[in-house]
XYZ file of C-alpha atoms in Angstrom:
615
model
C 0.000 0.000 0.000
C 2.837 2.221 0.365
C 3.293 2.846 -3.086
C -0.646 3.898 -3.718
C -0.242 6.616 -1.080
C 3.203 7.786 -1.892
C 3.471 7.295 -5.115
C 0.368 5.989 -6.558
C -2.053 9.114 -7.287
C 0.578 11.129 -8.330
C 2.222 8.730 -11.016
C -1.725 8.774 -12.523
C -0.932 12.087 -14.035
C 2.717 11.643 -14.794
C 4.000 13.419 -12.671
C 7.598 12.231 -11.016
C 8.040 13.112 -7.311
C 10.649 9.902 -6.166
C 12.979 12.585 -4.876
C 9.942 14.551 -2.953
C 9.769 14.450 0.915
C 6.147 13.048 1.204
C 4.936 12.450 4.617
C 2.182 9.615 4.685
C 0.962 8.870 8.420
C -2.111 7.822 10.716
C -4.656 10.382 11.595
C -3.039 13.801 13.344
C -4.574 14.931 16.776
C -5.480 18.650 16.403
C -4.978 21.445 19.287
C -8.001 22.870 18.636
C -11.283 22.705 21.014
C -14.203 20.691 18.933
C -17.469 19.720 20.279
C -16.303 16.032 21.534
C -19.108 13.778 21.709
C -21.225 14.731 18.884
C -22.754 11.573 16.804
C -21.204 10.768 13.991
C -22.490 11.897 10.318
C -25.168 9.228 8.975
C -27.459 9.459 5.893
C -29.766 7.355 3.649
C -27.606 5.894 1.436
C -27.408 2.061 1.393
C -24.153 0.182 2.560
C -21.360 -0.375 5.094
C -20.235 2.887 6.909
C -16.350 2.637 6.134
C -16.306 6.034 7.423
C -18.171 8.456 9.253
C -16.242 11.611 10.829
C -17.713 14.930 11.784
C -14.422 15.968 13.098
C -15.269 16.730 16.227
C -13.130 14.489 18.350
C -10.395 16.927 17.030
C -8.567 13.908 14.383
C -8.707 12.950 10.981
C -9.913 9.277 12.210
C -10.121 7.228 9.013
C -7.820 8.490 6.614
C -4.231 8.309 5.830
C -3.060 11.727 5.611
C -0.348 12.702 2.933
C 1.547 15.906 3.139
C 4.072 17.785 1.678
C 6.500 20.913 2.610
C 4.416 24.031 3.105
C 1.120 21.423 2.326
C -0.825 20.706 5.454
C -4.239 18.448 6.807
C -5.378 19.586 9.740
C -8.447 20.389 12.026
C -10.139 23.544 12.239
C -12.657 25.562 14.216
C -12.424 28.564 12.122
C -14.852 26.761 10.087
C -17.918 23.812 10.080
C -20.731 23.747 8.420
C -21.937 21.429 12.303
C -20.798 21.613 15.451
C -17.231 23.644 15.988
C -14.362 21.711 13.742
C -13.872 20.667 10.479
C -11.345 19.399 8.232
C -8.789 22.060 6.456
C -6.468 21.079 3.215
C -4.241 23.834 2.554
C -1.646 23.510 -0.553
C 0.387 26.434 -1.458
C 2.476 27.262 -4.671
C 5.748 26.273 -3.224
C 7.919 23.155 -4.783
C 6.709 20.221 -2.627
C 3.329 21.362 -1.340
C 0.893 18.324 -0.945
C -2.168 17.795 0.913
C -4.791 15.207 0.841
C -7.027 12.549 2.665
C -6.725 9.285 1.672
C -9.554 6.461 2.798
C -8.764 2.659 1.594
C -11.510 0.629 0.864
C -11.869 -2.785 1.670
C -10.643 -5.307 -0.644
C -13.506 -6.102 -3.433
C -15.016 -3.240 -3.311
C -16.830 -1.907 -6.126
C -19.822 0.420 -5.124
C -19.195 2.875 -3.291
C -21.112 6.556 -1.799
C -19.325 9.392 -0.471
C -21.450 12.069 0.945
C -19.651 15.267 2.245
C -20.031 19.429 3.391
C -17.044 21.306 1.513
C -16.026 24.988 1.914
C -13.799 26.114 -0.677
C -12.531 28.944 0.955
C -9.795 30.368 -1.593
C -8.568 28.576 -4.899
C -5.220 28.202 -6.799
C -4.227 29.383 -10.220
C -6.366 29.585 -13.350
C -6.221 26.276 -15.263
C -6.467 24.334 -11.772
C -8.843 22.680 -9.838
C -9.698 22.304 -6.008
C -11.025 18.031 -5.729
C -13.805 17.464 -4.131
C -13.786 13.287 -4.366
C -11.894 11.131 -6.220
C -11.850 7.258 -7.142
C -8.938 5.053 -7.296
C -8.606 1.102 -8.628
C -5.263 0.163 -7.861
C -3.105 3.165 -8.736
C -5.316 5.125 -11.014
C -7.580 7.756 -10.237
C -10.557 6.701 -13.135
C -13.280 9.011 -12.100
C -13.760 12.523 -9.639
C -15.061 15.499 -9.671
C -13.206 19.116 -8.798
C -14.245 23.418 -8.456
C -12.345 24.514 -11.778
C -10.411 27.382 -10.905
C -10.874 29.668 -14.312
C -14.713 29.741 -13.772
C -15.579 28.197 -10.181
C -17.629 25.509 -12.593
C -18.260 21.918 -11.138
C -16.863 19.464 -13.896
C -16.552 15.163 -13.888
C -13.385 13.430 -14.995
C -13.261 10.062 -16.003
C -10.189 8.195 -17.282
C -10.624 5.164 -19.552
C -8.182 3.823 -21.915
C -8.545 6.144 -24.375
C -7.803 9.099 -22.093
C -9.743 11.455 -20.447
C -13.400 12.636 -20.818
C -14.719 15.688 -19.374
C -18.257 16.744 -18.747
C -19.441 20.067 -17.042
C -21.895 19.353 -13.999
C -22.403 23.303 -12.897
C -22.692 25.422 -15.043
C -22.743 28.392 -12.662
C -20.012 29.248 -10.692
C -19.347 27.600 -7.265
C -19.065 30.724 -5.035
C -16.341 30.736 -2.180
C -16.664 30.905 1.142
C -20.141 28.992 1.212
C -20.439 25.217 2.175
C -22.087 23.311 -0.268
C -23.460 19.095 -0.168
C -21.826 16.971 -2.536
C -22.614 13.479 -2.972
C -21.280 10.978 -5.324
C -21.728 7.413 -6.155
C -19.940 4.930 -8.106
C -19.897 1.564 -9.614
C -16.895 0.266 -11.074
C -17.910 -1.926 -13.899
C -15.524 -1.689 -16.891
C -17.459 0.136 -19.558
C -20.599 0.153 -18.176
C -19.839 1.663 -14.772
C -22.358 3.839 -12.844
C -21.132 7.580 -11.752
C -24.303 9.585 -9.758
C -23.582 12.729 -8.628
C -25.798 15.367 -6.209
C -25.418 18.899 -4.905
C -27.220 20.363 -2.423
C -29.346 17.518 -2.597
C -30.123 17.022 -6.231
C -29.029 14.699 -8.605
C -26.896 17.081 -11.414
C -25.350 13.655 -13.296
C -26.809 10.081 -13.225
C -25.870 7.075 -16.102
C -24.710 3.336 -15.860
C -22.895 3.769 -19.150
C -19.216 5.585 -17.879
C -16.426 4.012 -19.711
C -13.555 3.483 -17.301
C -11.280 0.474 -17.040
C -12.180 0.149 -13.629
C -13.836 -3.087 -12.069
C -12.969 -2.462 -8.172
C -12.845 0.999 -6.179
C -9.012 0.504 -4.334
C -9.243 4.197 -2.590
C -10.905 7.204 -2.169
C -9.159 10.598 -1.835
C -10.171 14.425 -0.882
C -7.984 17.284 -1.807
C -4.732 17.489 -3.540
C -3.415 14.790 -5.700
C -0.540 16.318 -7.577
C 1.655 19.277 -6.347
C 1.464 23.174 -5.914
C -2.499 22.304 -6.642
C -3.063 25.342 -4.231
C -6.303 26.132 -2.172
C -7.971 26.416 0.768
C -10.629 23.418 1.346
C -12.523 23.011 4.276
C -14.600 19.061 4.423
C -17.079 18.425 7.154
C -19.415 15.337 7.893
C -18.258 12.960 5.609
C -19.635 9.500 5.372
C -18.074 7.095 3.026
C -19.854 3.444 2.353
C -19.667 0.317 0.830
C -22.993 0.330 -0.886
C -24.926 -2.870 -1.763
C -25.653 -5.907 0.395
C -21.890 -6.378 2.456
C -22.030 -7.739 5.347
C -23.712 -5.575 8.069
C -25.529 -3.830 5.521
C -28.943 -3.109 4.075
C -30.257 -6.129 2.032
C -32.082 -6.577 -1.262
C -35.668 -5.326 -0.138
C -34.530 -3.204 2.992
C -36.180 0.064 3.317
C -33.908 3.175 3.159
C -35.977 6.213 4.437
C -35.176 9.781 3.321
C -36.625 13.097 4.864
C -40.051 13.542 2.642
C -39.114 15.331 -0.671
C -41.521 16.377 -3.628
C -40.239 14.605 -6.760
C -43.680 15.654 -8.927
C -45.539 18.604 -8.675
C -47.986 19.122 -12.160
C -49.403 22.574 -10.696
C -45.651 23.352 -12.033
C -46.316 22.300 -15.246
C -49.511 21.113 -16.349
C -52.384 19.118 -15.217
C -52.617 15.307 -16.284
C -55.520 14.799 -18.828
C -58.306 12.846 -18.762
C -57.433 9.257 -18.866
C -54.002 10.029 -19.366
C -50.568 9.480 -17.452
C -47.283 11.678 -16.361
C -44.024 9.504 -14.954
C -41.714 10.569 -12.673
C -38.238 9.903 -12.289
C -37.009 8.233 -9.064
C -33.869 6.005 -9.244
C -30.823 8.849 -9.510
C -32.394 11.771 -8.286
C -32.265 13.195 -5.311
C -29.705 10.810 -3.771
C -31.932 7.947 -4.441
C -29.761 5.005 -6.151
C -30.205 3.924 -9.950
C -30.969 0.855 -9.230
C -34.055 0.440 -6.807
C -36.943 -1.999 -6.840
C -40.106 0.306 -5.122
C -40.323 3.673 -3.923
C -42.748 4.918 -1.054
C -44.374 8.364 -2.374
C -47.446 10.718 -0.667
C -49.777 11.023 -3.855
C -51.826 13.830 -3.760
C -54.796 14.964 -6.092
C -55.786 18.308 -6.507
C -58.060 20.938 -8.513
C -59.293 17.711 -10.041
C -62.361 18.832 -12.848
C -64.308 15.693 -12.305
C -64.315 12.526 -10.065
C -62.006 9.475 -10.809
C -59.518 7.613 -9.159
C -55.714 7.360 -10.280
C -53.157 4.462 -10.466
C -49.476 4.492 -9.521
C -47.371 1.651 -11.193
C -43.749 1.170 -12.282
C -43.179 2.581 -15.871
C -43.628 0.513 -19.091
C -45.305 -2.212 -17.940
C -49.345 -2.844 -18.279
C -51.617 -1.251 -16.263
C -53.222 -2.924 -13.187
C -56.713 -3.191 -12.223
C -56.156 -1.392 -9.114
C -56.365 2.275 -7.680
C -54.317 4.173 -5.279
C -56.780 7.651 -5.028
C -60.347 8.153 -5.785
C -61.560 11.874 -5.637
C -64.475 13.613 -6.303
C -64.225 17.113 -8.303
C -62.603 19.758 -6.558
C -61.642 17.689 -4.162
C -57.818 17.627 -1.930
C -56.677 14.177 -1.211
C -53.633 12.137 -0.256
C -52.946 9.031 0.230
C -49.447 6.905 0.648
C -48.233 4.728 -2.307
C -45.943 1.814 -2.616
C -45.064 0.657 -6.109
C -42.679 -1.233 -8.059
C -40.211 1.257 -10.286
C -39.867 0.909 -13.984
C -36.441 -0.614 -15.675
C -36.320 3.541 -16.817
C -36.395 4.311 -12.996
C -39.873 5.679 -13.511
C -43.243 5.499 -11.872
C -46.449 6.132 -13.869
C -49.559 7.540 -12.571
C -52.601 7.505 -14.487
C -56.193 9.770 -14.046
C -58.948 7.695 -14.539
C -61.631 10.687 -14.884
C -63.372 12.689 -17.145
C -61.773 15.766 -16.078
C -58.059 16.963 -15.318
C -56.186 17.099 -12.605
C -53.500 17.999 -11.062
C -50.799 15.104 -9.286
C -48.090 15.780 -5.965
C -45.991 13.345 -5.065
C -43.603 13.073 -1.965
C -41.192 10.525 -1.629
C -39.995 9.536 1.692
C -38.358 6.079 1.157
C -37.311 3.650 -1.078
C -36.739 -0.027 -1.196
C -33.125 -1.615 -2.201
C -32.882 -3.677 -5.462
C -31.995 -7.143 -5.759
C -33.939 -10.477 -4.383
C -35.171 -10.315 -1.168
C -33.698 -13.152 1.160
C -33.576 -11.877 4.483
C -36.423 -11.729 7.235
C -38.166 -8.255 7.302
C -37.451 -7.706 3.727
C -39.401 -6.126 0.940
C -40.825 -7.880 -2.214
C -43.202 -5.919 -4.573
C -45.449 -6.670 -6.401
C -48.008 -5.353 -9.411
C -50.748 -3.874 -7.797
C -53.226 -7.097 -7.666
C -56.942 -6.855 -6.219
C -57.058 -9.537 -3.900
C -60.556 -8.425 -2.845
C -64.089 -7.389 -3.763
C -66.776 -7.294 -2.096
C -68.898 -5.771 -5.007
C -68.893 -9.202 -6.846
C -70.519 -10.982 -3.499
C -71.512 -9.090 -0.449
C -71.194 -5.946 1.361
C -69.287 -5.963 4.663
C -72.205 -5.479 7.695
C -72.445 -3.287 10.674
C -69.994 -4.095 12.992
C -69.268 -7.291 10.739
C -65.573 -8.923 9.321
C -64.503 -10.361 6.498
C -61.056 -11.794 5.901
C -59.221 -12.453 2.632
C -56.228 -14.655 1.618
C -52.669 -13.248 1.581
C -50.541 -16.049 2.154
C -49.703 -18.683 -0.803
C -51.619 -17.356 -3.090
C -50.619 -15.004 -6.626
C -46.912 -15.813 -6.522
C -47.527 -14.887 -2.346
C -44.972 -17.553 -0.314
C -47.277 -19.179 2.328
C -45.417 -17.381 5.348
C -45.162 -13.877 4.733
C -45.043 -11.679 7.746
C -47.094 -8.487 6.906
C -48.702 -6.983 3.445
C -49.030 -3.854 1.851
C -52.571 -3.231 0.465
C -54.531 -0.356 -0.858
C -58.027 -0.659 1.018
C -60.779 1.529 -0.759
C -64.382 1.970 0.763
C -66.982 2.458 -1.151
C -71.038 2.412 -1.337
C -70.977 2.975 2.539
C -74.633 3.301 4.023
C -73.404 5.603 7.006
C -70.395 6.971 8.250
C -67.610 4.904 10.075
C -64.108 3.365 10.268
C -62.151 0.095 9.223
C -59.805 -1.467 10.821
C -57.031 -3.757 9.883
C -55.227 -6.520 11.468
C -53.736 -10.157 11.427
C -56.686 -13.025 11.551
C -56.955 -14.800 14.826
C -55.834 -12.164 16.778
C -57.343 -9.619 18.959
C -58.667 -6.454 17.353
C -56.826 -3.505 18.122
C -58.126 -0.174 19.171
C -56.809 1.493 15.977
C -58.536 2.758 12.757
C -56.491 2.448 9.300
C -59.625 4.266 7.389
C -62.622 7.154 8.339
C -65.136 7.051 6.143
C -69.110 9.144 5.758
C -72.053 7.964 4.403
C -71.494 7.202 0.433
C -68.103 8.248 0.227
C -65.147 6.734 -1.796
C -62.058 6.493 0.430
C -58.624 4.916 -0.617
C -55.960 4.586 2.236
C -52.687 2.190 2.453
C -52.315 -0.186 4.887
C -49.559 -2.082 6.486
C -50.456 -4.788 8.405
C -49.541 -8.243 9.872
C -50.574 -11.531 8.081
C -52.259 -14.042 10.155
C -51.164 -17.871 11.214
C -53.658 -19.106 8.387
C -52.061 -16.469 6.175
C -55.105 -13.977 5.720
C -55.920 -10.465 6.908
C -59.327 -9.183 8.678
C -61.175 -5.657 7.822
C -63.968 -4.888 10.777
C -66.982 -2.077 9.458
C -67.183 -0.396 12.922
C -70.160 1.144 11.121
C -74.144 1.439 11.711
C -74.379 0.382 8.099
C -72.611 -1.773 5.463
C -69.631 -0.959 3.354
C -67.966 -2.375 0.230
C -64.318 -3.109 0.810
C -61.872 -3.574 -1.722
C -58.106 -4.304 -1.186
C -55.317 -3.986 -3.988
C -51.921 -5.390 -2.759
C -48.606 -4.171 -3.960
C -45.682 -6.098 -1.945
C -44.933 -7.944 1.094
C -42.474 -8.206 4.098
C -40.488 -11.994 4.051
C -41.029 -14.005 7.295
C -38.797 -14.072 10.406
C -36.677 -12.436 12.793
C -35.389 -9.046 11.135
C -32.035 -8.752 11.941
C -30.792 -6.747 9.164
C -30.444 -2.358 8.376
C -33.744 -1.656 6.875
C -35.635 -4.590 7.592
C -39.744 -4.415 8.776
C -40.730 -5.309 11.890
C -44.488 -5.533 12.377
C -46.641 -5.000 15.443
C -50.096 -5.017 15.785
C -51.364 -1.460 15.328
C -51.065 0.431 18.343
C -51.800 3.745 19.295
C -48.909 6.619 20.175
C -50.730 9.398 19.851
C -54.162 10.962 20.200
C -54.110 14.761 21.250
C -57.998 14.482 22.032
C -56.763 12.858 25.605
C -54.779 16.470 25.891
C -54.699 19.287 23.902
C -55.196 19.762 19.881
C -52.231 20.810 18.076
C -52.352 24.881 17.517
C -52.099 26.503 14.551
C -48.712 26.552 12.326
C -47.759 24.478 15.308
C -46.043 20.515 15.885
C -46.539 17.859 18.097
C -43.977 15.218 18.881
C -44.173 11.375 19.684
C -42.065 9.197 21.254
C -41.288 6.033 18.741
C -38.368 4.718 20.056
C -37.549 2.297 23.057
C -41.769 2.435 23.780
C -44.354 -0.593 23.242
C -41.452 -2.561 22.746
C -39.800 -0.990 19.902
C -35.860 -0.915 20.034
C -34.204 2.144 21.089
C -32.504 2.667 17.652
C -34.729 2.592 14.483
C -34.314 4.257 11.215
C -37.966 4.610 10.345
C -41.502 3.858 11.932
C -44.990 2.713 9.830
C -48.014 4.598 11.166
C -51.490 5.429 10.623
C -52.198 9.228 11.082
C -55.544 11.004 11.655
C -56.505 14.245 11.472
C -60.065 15.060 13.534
C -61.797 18.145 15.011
C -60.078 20.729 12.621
C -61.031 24.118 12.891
C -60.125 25.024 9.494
C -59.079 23.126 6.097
C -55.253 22.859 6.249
C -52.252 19.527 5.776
C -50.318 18.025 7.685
C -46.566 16.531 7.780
C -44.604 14.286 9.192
C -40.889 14.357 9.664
C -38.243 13.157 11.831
C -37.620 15.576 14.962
C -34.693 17.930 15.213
C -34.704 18.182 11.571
C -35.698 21.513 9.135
C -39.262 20.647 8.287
C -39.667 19.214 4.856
C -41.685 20.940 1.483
C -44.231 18.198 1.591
C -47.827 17.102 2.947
C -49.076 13.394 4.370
C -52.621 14.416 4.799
C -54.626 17.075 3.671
C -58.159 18.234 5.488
C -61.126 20.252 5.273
C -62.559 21.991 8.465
C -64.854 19.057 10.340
C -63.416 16.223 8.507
C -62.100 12.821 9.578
C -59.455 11.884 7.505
C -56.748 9.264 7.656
C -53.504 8.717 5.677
C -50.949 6.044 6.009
C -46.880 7.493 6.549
C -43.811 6.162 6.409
C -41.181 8.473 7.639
C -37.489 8.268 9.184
C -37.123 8.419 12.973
C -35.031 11.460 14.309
C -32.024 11.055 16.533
C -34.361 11.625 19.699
C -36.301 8.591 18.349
C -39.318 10.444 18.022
C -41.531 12.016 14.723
C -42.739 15.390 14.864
C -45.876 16.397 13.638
C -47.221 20.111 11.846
C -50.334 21.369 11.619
C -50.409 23.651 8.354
C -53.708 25.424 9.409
C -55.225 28.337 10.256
C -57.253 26.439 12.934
C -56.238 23.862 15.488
C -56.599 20.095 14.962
C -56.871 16.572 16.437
C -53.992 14.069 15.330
C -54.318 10.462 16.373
C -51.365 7.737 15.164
C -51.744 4.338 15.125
C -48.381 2.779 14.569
C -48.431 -0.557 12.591
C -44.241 -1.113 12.431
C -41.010 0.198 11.968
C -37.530 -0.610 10.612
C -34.414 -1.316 11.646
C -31.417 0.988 12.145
């Protein structure tokens, strides 16, 4: 390894430095005060954690550091984008001066994420570049990314055996003195490798067709690889993984949640047409992989012409028999979505009316690629109606009926929980449904609210029963059709795995009627973590939220606490209403979810929890 770190990344651009003075060592302790004790960095991407530093415990823990004459790598609490410290690469103009983090990856590796804050805080001379990340295999830096000093533009490089190929990511000028997100993911795979890059949090380059001669990732550096490359670069929580199923790691069909982000918004645009569809892009945008099997989206109708339902499924394939929404004309509604994605990385969404409308969606999760094998693990499907109760009888007053999950439409026999859209319709007086596993007890918890004659759509998550089916109960005065359309299930046994699903019988956290509605432009918070039996660490939580008693029309959101609240809506209301929406949403580091009411009146929020998945 000695000559990759000495030698290695400076012989990839020719340049001879056997005679240099090079000093290649373990992390340096810094003599600055940092805020020890602060968790490390973490974010959604899948993988091993190879590293994670925030610099706060005042070392570069992780990296070999390589310096050179007036070239140093040290900490810094002159700058951070969090806490006090951060990382600082200076490299000067004098003969010798080096500077740059090295992180070796473990042998085999081949898909990698790194996910850092940089502040570039001066640059060096015009026809130079300040790095932000760059990819080794063996001694060859084949693909990175680098602030261009002439223009402050943001530009990819990627060597191949042909020689180099350069494509501008930024157009605009990356201003000084301002810390900015960048993201990158790579796949070495010869001439078909992947290369995904984000700022601030959107994707700016996605493709699986980068010609490189690369077929393993050896290292990763930050800063300087050849001399005199002068500038002034402060890093700050970094995370670097080993993406894909390594040991330790998420699995095929493990849930990686991200804070709720719109991905679709037609009121930007245009409205969808009657009986007519608009995709979306998922896999490579907005730090979601290319290569992903589902996606977990809030779809919301609104300033819809005429009544209809729509249907979400995964791009370029047929059609299913199945809705996600039904709305009436004028009318605001939500309601959660799980759905295969398209080979294109697309989902489709199609408005069954006779009148316009316009489509929101907000993704807040999305499910790993690959065939499920572990317990707790995520396999979807084509929406399939698995029940009807229009082609035999309505569903009495306070009256079940159950339907067949479990070995049946490509269904193994011991699944441990299903994902269904459950529509009402034709109800003879107002109510609720509830969901849960046959043969056990019912559960004080409501998955749908429901008034006389209405058509209401809402997700559920649920157990499966011993005997493999589920239950609905009409707590009602009068009968109801029930239909369920079922899009995926969770594999049976112990999950033991990052991103797994664990789930419980639906039990209620929250229900402000017992104490005080939640105010205006105001949150509530609930405890998810380490309660009912829940471990004290989860990454995301599965629950059924309510809004009742508003005061005025308004929406709601959900988002992990001690985060900036997100651009997005779970549930939209009108002033009186009941209504119910399914969410999935990350856990924050308190292990609770906080709650906003986006209203000019105060409301009622209930939340039945149904499951939640492992950290």
């Amino acid at each position: 390894m000695k000559r990759l770190f000495r030698l290695g990344f400076i012989s990839a651009l020719a340049v001879p430095v056997m005679a240099l003075a090079i000093v290649s060592g373990p992390a340096n302790a810094a003599s600055t005060t940092c805020s020890a004790g602060v968790p490390a960095p973490t974010n959604s991407y899948p993988g091993t954690t190879v590293v994670a530093n925030n610099f706060e415990s005042g070392t570069l823990a992780g990296f070999t550091v390589n310096t050179g004459t007036t070239g140093t790598a040290t900490i810094d609490n002159t700058q951070a984008h969090s806490g006090t410290c951060a990382a600082h690469l200076h490299v000067t103009n004098d003969p010798g001066s080096l500077a740059n983090l090295v992180t070796p990856l473990p042998a085999n590796s081949n898909d990698v994420y790194a996910d850092a804050w940089f502040n570039i805080t001066s640059a060096g001379v015009a026809g130079n570049d300040v790095p932000y990340f760059r990819f080794f295999f063996d001694t060859t830096r084949f693909v990175d990314i680098y602030r261009y000093n002439n223009n402050g533009q943001m530009w990819l490089r990627v060597t191949s055996s042909t020689g180099f190929t350069y494509t501008k990511l930024v157009s605009g000028s990356i201003a000084l003195n301002a810390w900015r997100h960048v993201g990158m993911h790579v796949i070495a795979n010869g001439a078909a490798s992947t290369v995904e890059v984000w700022l601030d949090g959107t994707s700016i380059f996605s493709s699986n067709q980068i010609n490189t001669t690369a077929t393993t990732v050896t290292a990763l550096q930050l800063g300087a690889e050849h001399l005199r490359q002068m500038g002034d670069e402060y890093i700050d929580d970094l995370v670097i993984k080993v993406g894909g199923a390594t040991a330790g790691g998420p699995a095929p069909g493990a849930l990686i949640p991200i804070a709720p982000t719109r991905f679709l918004d037609t009121r930007n645009t245009s409205p969808v047409a009657p009986d007519s569809t608009v995709s979306f892009q998922v896999a490579g945008v907005n730090g979601v992989p290319a290569n992903v099997s589902a996606v977990v989206f809030n779809l919301t109708v609104a300033e819809a012409k005429s009544f209809g339902f729509v249907t979400a499924y995964a791009s370029g394939t047929a059609r299913p028999n199945a809705s996600n929404v039904n709305f009436n004309a004028g009318q605001i509604v939500p309601n959660l979505v799980t759905v295969p994605v398209g080979t294109d990385g697309k989902v489709t969404l199609y408005n069954r009316s006779s009148g316009a409308t316009q489509l929101v969606a907000d993704v807040s999760g999305y499910y790993l690629a690959g065939t499920p094998s572990t317990p707790g693990a995520f396999q979807p499907v084509a929406p399939s109606r698995f029940l009807d109760t229009r082609t035999a009888a309505s569903v009495g007053a306070d009256s079940t009926v159950s339907f067949q999950v479990g070995g049946i439409n490509g269904i193994p026999a011991d699944v441990s929980a299903v994902v269904f859209n459950l529509t009402v319709a034709d109800a003879q007086s107002f109510g609720f449904i509830t969901a849960y596993a046959s043969g056990t007890a019912r559960p004080n918890a409501s998955n749908l609210n429901f008034n006389t004659g209405q058509i209401v759509p809402n997700l559920v998550t649920v157990p499966v029963g011993a005997d493999g089916m589920v239950t609905l109960y009409n707590r009602s005065a009068g009968a109801t059709q029930l239909l369920a359309d079922v899009s995926g299930y969770y594999l049976s046994g112990t999950p033991n795995t990052p991103g797994s699903f664990q789930a419980i019988a639906p039990s209620r956290f929250l229900d402000t009627r017992t104490a005080t509605p939640v105010g205006t432009d105001s949150t509530v918070s609930f405890q998810v973590s380490g309660v009912n039996g829940i471990p004290a660490t989860v990454s995301a939580v599965v629950f059924n939220l309510t809004v009742a008693g508003a005061e005025s029309f308004g929406f709601a959101t959900a988002y992990p606490s001690g985060t900036a609240r997100p651009n997005a809506s779970n549930l939209n209301f009108s002033t009186g209403q009941i209504v119910p929406n399914l969410v999935v949403v990350p856990v924050g580091a308190d292990g609770k979810v906080t709650l906003y009411n986006r209203s000019s009146g105060a409301s009622q929020f209930i939340a039945d929890v149904a499951g939640y998945y492992l950290n």
